Coordinates of N, CA and C in Angstrom, one line a residue:
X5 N 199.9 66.1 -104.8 CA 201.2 66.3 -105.5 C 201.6 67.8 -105.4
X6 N 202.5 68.0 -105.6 CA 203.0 69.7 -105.2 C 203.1 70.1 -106.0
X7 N 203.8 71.5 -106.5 CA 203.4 72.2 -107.7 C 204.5 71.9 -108.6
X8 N 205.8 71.8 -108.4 CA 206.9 71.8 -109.1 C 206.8 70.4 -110.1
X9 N 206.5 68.9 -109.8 CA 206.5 68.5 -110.3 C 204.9 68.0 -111.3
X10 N 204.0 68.8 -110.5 CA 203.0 68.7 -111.2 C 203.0 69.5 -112.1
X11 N 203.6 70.4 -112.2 CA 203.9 71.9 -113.2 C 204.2 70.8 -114.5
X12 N 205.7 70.5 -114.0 CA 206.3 69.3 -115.2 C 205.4 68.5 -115.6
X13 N 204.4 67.4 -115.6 CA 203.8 67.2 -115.8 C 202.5 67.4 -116.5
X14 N 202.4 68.6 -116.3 CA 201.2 69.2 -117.2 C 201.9 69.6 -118.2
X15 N 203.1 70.4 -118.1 CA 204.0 70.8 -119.3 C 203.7 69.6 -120.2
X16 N 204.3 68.2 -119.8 CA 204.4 67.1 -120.8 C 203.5 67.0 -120.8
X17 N 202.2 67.5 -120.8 CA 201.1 66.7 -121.1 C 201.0 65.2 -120.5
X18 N 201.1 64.8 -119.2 CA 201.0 63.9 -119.2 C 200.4 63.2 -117.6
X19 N 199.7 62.8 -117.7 CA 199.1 62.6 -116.1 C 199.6 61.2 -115.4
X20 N 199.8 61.2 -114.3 CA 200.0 59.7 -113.4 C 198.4 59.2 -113.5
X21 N 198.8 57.6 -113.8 CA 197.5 57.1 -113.9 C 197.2 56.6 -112.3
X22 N 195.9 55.7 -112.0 CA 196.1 55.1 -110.7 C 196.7 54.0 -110.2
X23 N 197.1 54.0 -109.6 CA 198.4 53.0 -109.0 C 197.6 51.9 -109.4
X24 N 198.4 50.7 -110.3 CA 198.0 49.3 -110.2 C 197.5 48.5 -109.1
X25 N 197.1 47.9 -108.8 CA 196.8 47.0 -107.5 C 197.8 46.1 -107.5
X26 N 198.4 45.3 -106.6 CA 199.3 44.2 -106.4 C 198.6 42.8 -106.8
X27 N 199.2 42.4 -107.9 CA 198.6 41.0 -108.5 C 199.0 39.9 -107.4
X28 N 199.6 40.1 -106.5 CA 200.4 38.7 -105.4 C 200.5 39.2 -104.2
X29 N 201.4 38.6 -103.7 CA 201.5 38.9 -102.4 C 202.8 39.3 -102.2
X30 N 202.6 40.8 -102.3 CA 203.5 41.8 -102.3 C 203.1 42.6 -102.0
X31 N 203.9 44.2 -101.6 CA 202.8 45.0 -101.6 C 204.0 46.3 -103.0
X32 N 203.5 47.2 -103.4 CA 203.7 48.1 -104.4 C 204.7 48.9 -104.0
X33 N 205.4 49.5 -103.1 CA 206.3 50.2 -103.0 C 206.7 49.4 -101.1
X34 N 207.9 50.0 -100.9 CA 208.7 49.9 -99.9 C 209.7 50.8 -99.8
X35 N 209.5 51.7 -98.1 CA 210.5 52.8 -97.8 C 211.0 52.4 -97.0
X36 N 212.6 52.7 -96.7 CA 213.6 52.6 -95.3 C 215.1 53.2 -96.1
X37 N 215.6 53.5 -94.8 CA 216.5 54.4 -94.5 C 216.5 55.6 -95.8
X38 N 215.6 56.0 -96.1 CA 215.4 57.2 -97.1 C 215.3 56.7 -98.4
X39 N 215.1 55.5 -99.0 CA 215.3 54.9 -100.0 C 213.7 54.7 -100.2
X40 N 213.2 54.6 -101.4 CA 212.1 54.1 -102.0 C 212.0 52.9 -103.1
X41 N 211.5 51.9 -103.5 CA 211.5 50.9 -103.9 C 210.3 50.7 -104.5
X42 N 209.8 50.5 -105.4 CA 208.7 49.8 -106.0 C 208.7 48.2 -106.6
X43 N 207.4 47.8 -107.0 CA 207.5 47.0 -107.4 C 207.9 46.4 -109.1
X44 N 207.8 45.0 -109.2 CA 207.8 45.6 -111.0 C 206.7 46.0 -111.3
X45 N 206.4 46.9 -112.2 CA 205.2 47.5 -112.9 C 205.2 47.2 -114.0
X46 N 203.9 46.6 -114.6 CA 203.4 46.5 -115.8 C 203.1 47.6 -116.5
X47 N 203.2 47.3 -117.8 CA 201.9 48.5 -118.8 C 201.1 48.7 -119.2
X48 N 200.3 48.6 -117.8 CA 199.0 49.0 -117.2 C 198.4 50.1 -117.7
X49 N 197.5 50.7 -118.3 CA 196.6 51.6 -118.6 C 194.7 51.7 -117.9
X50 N 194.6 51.7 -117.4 CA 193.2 51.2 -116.5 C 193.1 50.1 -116.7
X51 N 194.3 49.5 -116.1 CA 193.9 47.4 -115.8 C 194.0 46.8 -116.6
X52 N 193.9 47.4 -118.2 CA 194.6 46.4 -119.3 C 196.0 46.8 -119.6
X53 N 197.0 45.9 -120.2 CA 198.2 46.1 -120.6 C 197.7 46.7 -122.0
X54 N 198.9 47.5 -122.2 CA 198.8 48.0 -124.1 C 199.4 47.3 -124.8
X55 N 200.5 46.3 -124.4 CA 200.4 45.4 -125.5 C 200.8 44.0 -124.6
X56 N 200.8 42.9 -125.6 CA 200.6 41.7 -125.1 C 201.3 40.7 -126.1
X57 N 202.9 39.9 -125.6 CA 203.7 39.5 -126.3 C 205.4 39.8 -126.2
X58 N 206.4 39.7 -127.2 CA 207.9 39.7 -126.7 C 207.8 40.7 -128.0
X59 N 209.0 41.2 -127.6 CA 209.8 42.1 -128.3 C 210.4 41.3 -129.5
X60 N 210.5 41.4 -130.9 CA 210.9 40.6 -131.8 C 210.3 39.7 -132.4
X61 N 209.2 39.6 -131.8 CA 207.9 38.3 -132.3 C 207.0 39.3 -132.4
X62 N 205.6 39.4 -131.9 CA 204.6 40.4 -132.0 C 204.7 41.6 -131.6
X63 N 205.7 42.5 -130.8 CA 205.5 43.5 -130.4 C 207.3 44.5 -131.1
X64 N 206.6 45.5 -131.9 CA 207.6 46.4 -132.6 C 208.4 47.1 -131.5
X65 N 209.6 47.8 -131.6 CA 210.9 48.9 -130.6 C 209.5 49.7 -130.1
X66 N 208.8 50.4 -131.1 CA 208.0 51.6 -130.9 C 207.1 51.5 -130.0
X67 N 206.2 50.3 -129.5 CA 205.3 49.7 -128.8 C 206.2 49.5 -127.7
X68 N 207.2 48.9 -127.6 CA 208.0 48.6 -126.0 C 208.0 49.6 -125.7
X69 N 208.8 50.3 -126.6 CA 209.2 51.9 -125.6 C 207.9 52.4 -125.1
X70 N 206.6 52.6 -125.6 CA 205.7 53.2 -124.9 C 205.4 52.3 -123.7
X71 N 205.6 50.9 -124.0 CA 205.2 50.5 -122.5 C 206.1 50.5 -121.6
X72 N 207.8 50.9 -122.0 CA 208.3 51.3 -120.7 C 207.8 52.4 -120.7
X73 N 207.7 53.2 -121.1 CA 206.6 55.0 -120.8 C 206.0 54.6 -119.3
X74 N 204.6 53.8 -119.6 CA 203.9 53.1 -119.1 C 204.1 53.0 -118.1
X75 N 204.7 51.8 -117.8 CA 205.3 51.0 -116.5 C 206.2 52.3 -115.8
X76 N 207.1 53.0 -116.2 CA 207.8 54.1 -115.6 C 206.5 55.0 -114.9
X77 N 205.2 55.4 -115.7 CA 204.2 56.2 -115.2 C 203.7 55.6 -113.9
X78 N 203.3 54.2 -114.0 CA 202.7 53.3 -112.9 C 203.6 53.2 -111.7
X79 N 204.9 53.4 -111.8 CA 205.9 53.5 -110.7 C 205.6 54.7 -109.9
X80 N 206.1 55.6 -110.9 CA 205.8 57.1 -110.2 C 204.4 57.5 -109.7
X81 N 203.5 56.6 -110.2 CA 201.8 56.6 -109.1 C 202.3 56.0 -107.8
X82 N 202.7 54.8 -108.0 CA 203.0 54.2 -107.1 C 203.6 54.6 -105.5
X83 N 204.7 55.6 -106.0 CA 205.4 56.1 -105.4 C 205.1 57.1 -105.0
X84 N 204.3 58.3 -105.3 CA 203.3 59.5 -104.9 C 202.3 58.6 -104.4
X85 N 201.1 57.6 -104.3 CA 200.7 57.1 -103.4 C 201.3 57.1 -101.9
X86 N 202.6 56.9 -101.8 CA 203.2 56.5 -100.9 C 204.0 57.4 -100.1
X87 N 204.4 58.6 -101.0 CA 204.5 59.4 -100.3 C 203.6 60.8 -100.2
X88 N 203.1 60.9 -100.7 CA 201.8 62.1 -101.1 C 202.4 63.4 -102.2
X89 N 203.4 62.9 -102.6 CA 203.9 64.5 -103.9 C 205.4 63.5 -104.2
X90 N 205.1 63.6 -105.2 CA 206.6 63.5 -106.3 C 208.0 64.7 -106.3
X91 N 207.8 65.6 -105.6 CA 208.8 66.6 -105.0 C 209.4 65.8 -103.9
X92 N 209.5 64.7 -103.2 CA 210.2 64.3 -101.9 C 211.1 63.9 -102.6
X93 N 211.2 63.7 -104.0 CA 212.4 62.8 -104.6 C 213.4 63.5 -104.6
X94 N 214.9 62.7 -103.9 CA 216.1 63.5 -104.1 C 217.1 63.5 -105.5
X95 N 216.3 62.0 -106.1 CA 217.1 61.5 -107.0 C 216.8 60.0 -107.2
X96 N 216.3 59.9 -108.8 CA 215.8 58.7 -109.0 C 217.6 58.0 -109.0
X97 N 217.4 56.6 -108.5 CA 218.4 55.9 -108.1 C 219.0 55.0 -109.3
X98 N 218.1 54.4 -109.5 CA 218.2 53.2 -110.4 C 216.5 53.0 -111.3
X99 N 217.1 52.3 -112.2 CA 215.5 51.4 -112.7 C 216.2 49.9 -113.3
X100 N 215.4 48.9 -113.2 CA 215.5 48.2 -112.9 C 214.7 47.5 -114.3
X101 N 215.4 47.1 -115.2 CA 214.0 46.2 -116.8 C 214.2 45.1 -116.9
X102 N 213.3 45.0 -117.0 CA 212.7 43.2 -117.5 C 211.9 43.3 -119.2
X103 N 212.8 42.9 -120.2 CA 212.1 43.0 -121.7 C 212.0 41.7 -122.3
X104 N 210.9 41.2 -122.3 CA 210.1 40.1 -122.9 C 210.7 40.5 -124.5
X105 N 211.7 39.0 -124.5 CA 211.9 39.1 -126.3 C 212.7 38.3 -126.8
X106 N 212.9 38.1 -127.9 CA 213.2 36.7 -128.6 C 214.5 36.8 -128.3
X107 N 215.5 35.4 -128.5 CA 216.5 35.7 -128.3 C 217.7 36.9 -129.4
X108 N 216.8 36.8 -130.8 CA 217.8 37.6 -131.5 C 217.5 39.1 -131.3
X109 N 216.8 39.2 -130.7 CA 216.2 40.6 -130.3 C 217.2 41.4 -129.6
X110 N 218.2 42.3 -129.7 CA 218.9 43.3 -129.0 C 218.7 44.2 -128.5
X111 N 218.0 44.9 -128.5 CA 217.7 46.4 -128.4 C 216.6 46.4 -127.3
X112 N 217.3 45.4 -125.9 CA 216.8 45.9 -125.1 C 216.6 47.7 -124.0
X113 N 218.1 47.5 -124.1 CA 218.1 49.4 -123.8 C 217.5 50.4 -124.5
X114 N 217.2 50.0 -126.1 CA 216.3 50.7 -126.5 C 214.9 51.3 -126.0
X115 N 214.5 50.1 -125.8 CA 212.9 49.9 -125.6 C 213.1 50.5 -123.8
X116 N 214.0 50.4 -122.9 CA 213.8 50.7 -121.6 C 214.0 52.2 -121.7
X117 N 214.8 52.7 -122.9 CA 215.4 54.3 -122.4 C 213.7 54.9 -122.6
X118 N 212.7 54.8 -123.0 CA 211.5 55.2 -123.3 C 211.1 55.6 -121.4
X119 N 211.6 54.7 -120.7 CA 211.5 54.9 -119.0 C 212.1 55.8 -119.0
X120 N 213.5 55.9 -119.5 CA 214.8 56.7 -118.8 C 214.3 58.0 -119.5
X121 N 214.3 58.2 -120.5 CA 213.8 59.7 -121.0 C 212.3 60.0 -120.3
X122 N 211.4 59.2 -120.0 CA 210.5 60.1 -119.1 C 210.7 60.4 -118.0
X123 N 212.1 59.6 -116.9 CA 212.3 60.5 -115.7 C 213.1 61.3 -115.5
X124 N 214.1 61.3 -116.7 CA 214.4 62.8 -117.0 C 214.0 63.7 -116.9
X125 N 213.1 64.0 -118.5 CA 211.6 64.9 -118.6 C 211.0 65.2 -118.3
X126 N 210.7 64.2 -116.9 CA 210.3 64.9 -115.5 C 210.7 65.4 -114.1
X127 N 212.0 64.8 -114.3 CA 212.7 65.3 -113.1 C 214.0 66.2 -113.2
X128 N 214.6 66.3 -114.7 CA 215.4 66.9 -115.1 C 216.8 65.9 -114.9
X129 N 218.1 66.8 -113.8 CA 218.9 66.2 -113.5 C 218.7 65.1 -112.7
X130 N 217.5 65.2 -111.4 CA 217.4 64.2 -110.6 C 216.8 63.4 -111.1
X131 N 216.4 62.7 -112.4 CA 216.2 61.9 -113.1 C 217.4 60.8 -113.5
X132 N 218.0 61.7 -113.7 CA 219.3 61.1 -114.3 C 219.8 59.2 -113.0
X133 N 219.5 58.4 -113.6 CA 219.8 57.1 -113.0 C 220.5 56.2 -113.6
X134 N 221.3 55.1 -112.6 CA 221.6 53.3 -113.2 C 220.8 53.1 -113.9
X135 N 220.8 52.0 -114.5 CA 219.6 51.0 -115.0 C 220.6 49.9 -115.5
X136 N 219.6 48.8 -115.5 CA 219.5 47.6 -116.3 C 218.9 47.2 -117.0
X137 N 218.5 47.0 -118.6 CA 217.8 46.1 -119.1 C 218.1 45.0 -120.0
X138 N 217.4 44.1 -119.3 CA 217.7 42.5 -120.1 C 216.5 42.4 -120.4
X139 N 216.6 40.8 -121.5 CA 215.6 40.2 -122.2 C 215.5 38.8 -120.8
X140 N 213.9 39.0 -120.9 CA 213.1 37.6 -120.9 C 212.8 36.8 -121.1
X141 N 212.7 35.6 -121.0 CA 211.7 34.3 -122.1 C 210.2 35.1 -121.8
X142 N 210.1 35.7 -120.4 CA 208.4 35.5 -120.1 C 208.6 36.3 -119.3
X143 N 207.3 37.5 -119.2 CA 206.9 38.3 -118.1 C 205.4 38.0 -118.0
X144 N 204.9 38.3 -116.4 CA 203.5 38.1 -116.1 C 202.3 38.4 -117.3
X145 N 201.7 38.1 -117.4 CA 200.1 38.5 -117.5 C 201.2 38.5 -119.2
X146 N 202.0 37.5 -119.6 CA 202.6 37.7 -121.1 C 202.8 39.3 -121.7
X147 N 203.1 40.0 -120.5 CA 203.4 41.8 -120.7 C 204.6 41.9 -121.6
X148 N 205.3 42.8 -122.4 CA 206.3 43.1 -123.1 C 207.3 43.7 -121.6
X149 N 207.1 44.3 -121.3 CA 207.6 45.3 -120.4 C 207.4 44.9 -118.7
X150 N 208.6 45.1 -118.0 CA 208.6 45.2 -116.5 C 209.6 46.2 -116.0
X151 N 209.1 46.8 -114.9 CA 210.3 47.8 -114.5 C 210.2 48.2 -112.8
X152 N 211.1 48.8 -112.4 CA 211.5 49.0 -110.9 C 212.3 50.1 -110.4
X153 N 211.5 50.9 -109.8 CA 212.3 52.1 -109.7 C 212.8 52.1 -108.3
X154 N 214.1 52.6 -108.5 CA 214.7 53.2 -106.6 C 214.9 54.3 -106.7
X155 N 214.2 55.3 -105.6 CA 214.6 56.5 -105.6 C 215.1 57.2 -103.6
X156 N 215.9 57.9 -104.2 CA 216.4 58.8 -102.4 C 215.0 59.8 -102.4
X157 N 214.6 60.0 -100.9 CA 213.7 60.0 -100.4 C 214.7 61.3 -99.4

């Protein structure tokens, strides 16, 4: 990883964990025409999720948001795997949420901006991205959280 964004990173106190492994038959990131792509990412912490359930039933705003934290971190492994330093980024593009939660549950953008303020945080302006977040009936492995990053390359 290179110095500028590892700099930022140490600043936040915060380290990229190791890239999750692909639960299917997929593979974790995809590059073309300068574009970067991941897959959804869980909130993975060494292979377990941090929490387990929907948004509005067992899992509080405060717990989502950390596991978009999470899943945002596992992206950006993902992505420095693939390219060797998190400085190749021109500009995170989009992110992409998937939020496990009841239907009276609203505050899905809540729980995703917990992504959106860490690639800020760490990228400053070229953080600044689209997004989408909706609710789910169901995410894999019964996760709260799923997410997907595009970035220019």
């Amino acid at each position: 990883m290179s110095n500028v964004i590892q700099q930022r990173l140490d600043e936040l106190e915060l380290a990229l964990p190791d890239p999750p492994e692909p639960a299917g038959a997929y593979v974790p990131t995809v590059v073309a025409d300068g574009i970067i792509v991941t897959a959804g990412m869980l909130p993975l912490d060494d292979g377990q999720l941090l929490a387990r359930g929907r948004l509005g039933a067992e899992i509080d705003l405060e717990t989502g948001v950390q596991c978009a934290r999470q899943c945002a971190l596992n992206a950006l492994a993902a992505i420095c795997l693939e390219l060797g330093n998190l400085d190749r980024i021109q500009r995170i593009l989009r992110v992409e949420g998937f939020v496990a939660s009841t239907p009276d549950f609203l505050d899905q953008a809540a729980v995703m901006n917990g992504a959106s303020h860490l690639l800020v945080d760490v990228f400053g302006d070229v953080g600044v991205h689209t997004r989408f977040a909706v609710g789910a009936v169901s995410l894999p492995l019964n996760a709260p959280v799923e997410l997907a990053i595009w970035a220019k390359i």
